[in-house]
Short mmCIF file of C-alpha atoms and ligand atoms in Angstrom, two decimals:
data_model
loop_
_atom_site.label_atom_id
_atom_site.label_comp_id
_atom_site.label_asym_id
_atom_site.label_seq_id
_atom_site.Cartn_x
_atom_site.Cartn_y
_atom_site.Cartn_z
CA MET A 1 -13.03 -8.57 -9.73
CA MET A 2 -12.30 -5.02 -8.56
CA ILE A 3 -11.83 -4.79 -4.82
CA THR A 4 -13.33 -1.76 -3.16
CA PRO A 5 -12.27 -1.00 0.40
CA ASN A 6 -14.81 -1.54 3.12
CA TRP A 7 -14.07 1.63 5.06
CA PRO A 8 -16.02 4.69 6.21
CA ALA A 9 -14.47 7.09 3.69
CA PRO A 10 -16.41 10.23 2.70
CA GLU A 11 -18.72 9.85 -0.28
CA ASN A 12 -16.45 11.82 -2.66
CA ILE A 13 -13.51 9.45 -2.14
CA HIS A 14 -12.99 6.69 -4.70
CA ALA A 15 -10.65 3.82 -3.90
CA LEU A 16 -10.18 0.44 -5.53
CA THR A 17 -7.80 -2.36 -6.36
CA LEU A 18 -7.61 -3.70 -9.91
CA THR A 19 -7.00 -7.46 -9.89
CA LYS A 20 -6.16 -9.95 -12.66
CA ASP A 21 -9.45 -9.53 -14.53
CA ASP A 22 -9.44 -5.75 -14.50
CA SER A 23 -7.87 -3.19 -16.78
CA ILE A 24 -6.69 0.35 -16.23
CA ALA A 25 -9.08 1.20 -19.08
CA ASP A 26 -11.96 0.43 -16.67
CA LEU A 27 -11.16 3.59 -14.70
CA PRO A 28 -13.06 6.82 -15.39
CA ARG A 29 -11.53 8.85 -18.23
CA ASN A 30 -11.68 12.15 -16.36
CA VAL A 31 -9.29 10.92 -13.67
CA ASP A 32 -5.66 11.88 -14.26
CA LEU A 33 -3.51 8.84 -13.55
CA ARG A 34 0.30 8.72 -13.52
CA LEU A 35 2.10 5.59 -12.39
CA LEU A 36 5.13 5.82 -10.12
CA GLN A 37 8.46 4.11 -10.76
CA GLN A 38 8.57 2.34 -7.42
CA VAL A 39 12.07 1.88 -6.05
CA HIS A 40 11.46 0.56 -2.50
CA GLU A 41 12.39 3.81 -0.79
CA ASN A 42 10.36 6.40 1.10
CA LYS A 43 9.92 9.37 -1.24
CA ILE A 44 6.38 10.70 -1.67
CA ILE A 45 5.45 12.78 -4.73
CA GLU A 46 2.75 15.40 -4.47
CA PHE A 47 0.46 15.59 -7.51
CA PRO A 48 0.25 17.50 -9.75
CA THR A 49 3.97 17.65 -10.38
CA PRO A 50 6.08 18.94 -13.28
CA GLU A 51 8.51 16.09 -12.69
CA ILE A 52 8.77 13.70 -15.64
CA GLU A 53 10.44 10.84 -13.83
CA LEU A 54 8.31 9.74 -10.91
CA LYS A 55 10.78 7.70 -8.87
CA ALA A 56 8.83 7.38 -5.65
CA ASP A 57 6.95 4.93 -3.46
CA GLY A 58 4.11 7.17 -2.46
CA ALA A 59 1.80 9.76 -3.97
CA TYR A 60 -0.28 12.46 -2.28
CA THR A 61 -2.74 15.03 -3.56
CA HIS A 62 -5.34 17.47 -2.30
CA GLN A 63 -6.66 18.15 -5.78
CA ALA A 64 -9.75 16.56 -7.30
CA ASN A 65 -9.66 13.88 -10.02
CA ILE A 66 -5.95 13.15 -9.71
CA ALA A 67 -5.29 9.51 -8.83
CA CYS A 68 -2.62 8.28 -6.45
CA THR A 69 -1.65 4.74 -7.39
CA ILE A 70 0.60 1.92 -6.18
CA LYS A 71 1.43 -1.38 -7.91
CA THR A 72 2.07 -4.51 -5.87
CA ALA A 73 2.56 -8.25 -6.01
CA ASP A 74 2.77 -9.35 -2.34
CA CYS A 75 3.74 -5.97 -0.88
CA LEU A 76 1.17 -3.96 0.98
CA ALA A 77 -0.46 -0.86 -0.46
CA ILE A 78 -1.70 1.67 2.08
CA LEU A 79 -4.47 4.03 0.97
CA ILE A 80 -5.18 7.05 3.17
CA CYS A 81 -7.80 9.78 3.07
CA SER A 82 -8.80 12.62 5.34
CA HIS A 83 -12.15 12.63 7.08
CA ASP A 84 -13.16 15.82 5.22
CA GLY A 85 -12.52 14.11 1.86
CA GLN A 86 -10.02 16.75 0.74
CA GLU A 87 -6.76 14.78 0.77
CA VAL A 88 -5.67 11.33 -0.40
CA ALA A 89 -2.46 9.30 -0.57
CA ALA A 90 -1.26 5.88 -1.70
CA LEU A 91 1.88 4.31 -0.21
CA HIS A 92 3.96 1.29 -1.21
CA GLY A 93 4.48 -0.86 1.86
CA GLY A 94 7.17 -3.36 1.03
CA TRP A 95 9.55 -4.20 3.84
CA ARG A 96 12.19 -1.74 2.62
CA GLY A 97 9.79 1.18 2.41
CA LEU A 98 8.19 0.37 5.75
CA ALA A 99 11.62 0.09 7.38
CA GLN A 100 12.51 3.51 5.92
CA GLY A 101 9.39 5.08 7.43
CA ILE A 102 7.26 5.58 4.35
CA ILE A 103 4.11 5.63 6.51
CA ALA A 104 5.39 8.50 8.68
CA GLN A 105 6.51 10.37 5.54
CA GLY A 106 3.10 9.91 3.95
CA VAL A 107 1.16 11.06 7.02
CA LYS A 108 3.33 14.22 7.20
CA LYS A 109 2.09 15.31 3.76
CA PHE A 110 -1.46 15.77 5.05
CA GLN A 111 -2.76 19.13 6.23
CA ALA A 112 -5.36 17.32 8.33
CA PRO A 113 -4.15 16.04 11.70
CA ALA A 114 -3.44 12.32 11.80
CA GLN A 115 -6.45 11.70 14.06
CA GLU A 116 -8.66 12.82 11.16
CA LEU A 117 -7.19 10.33 8.68
CA ILE A 118 -8.34 6.82 7.90
CA ALA A 119 -6.23 4.12 6.27
CA TRP A 120 -6.93 0.96 4.29
CA LEU A 121 -4.50 -1.92 3.87
CA SER A 122 -4.63 -3.79 0.56
CA PRO A 123 -4.38 -7.55 0.05
CA ALA A 124 -0.75 -8.61 0.63
CA ILE A 125 1.21 -11.74 1.37
CA CYS A 126 0.20 -13.25 4.71
CA PRO A 127 2.74 -14.17 7.42
CA GLN A 128 2.38 -17.91 6.73
CA HIS A 129 3.69 -17.37 3.21
CA TYR A 130 6.22 -14.61 3.84
CA GLU A 131 9.44 -15.98 5.26
CA VAL A 132 12.25 -13.44 5.57
CA ASP A 133 15.88 -13.52 6.67
CA GLN A 134 17.99 -11.78 9.28
CA GLN A 135 18.38 -8.61 7.19
CA VAL A 136 14.64 -7.97 7.22
CA PHE A 137 14.22 -8.89 10.89
CA ASN A 138 17.05 -6.53 11.85
CA ALA A 139 15.43 -3.64 9.95
CA PHE A 140 12.48 -3.52 12.40
CA SER A 141 13.96 -2.84 15.77
CA GLY A 142 11.13 -2.49 18.30
CA LEU A 143 8.70 -4.43 16.09
CA GLU A 144 10.08 -7.91 16.82
CA HIS A 145 6.57 -9.02 17.82
CA CYS A 146 5.57 -8.72 14.14
CA PHE A 147 7.90 -11.66 13.37
CA HIS A 148 7.67 -15.32 14.28
CA GLU A 149 10.88 -17.37 14.18
CA ASN A 150 10.29 -20.22 11.76
CA ARG A 151 13.73 -21.86 11.61
CA PRO A 152 17.20 -20.62 12.52
CA GLY A 153 17.83 -17.23 10.87
CA HIS A 154 14.37 -17.12 9.28
CA TRP A 155 11.16 -15.46 10.36
CA LEU A 156 7.56 -15.29 9.21
CA CYS A 157 6.92 -11.58 8.75
CA ASP A 158 3.53 -9.95 9.31
CA LEU A 159 3.45 -6.88 7.04
CA TYR A 160 -0.05 -6.06 8.26
CA ALA A 161 1.04 -5.94 11.88
CA ILE A 162 4.04 -3.75 11.01
CA ALA A 163 1.87 -1.32 9.04
CA ARG A 164 -0.79 -1.18 11.76
CA MET A 165 1.84 -0.44 14.41
CA GLN A 166 3.46 2.27 12.29
CA LEU A 167 0.12 3.85 11.39
CA GLN A 168 -0.75 3.95 15.08
CA GLN A 169 2.65 5.48 15.90
CA ALA A 170 1.98 8.12 13.22
CA GLY A 171 -1.32 8.94 14.94
CA ILE A 172 -3.82 7.18 12.68
CA GLU A 173 -6.24 5.30 14.86
CA ARG A 174 -8.75 4.09 12.29
CA VAL A 175 -7.25 1.39 10.08
CA PHE A 176 -9.25 -0.96 7.88
CA GLY A 177 -8.09 -3.69 5.59
CA GLU A 178 -8.22 -6.76 3.46
CA THR A 179 -7.30 -10.21 4.67
CA HIS A 180 -6.92 -11.83 1.25
CA CYS A 181 -3.41 -13.28 0.92
CA THR A 182 -1.91 -12.55 -2.51
CA PHE A 183 -0.02 -15.86 -2.46
CA GLU A 184 -3.20 -17.88 -1.84
CA TYR A 185 -5.70 -16.23 -4.20
CA GLU A 186 -4.03 -17.38 -7.39
CA GLU A 187 -7.01 -16.76 -9.65
CA GLU A 188 -7.50 -13.12 -8.68
CA LEU A 189 -4.27 -11.76 -7.22
CA TYR A 190 -0.66 -11.40 -8.34
CA SER A 191 2.07 -12.81 -6.13
CA TYR A 192 5.79 -12.40 -6.76
CA ARG A 193 6.62 -15.17 -4.31
CA ARG A 194 4.25 -17.60 -6.05
CA ASP A 195 5.24 -16.66 -9.60
CA PRO A 196 8.37 -14.49 -9.92
CA THR A 197 8.18 -14.60 -13.73
CA ASP A 198 4.69 -13.03 -13.91
CA PRO A 199 5.09 -9.29 -14.58
CA GLY A 200 1.47 -8.59 -13.57
CA ARG A 201 0.74 -6.33 -10.64
CA LEU A 202 -2.29 -5.34 -8.62
CA LEU A 203 -3.06 -1.65 -9.05
CA HIS A 204 -4.35 0.24 -6.03
CA VAL A 205 -5.95 3.58 -6.84
CA ILE A 206 -7.41 6.44 -4.79
CA TRP A 207 -8.78 9.83 -5.86
CA ARG A 208 -11.34 12.36 -4.78
CA ARG A 209 -14.03 14.14 -6.72
ZN1 LIG B 1 -0.97 -16.70 2.71
#
């Protein structure tokens, strides 16, 4: 069951999430696709790149038929495109990347002003199923309202709320998104918290023609 974002992207923008039933082989052959080695930091790679080792948590391109992709199992993927359909990016929104400002880094790559970008938030773990400790809470100074204290030293963390706040701070006003919790939709979605031994990942892909 491929998920396609419900967002007002231009007609030449293709975006989708591959779930448990889908295969990378289902994607069009003419789209160049290179997977990142995600390391929970904030580096963004611009495609095409001569680099062999793609240690990064975001990809950006303004060229046609080059895919930007992010793999997740509970983390958020953030897909962004410009209103003119010329630029796309995919960002890995785990707590570490978000705390290190990966959204601001990603928005900076665009030639288009932030007001002309739209963003889509992928399925991710919902706050009810995402309890975090003091280290995570402390990493989001000023965003305490995105956490709900659950028991002493532990908080329920709303990754969606954090991403929406940071997108707004970066100047993106139009944000769309999924509400499917990865932890809850066992049949379709991968969840690290539910099954840490499952190496499967959702693949979020965006490119332009
Ligand atoms: Zn949930």
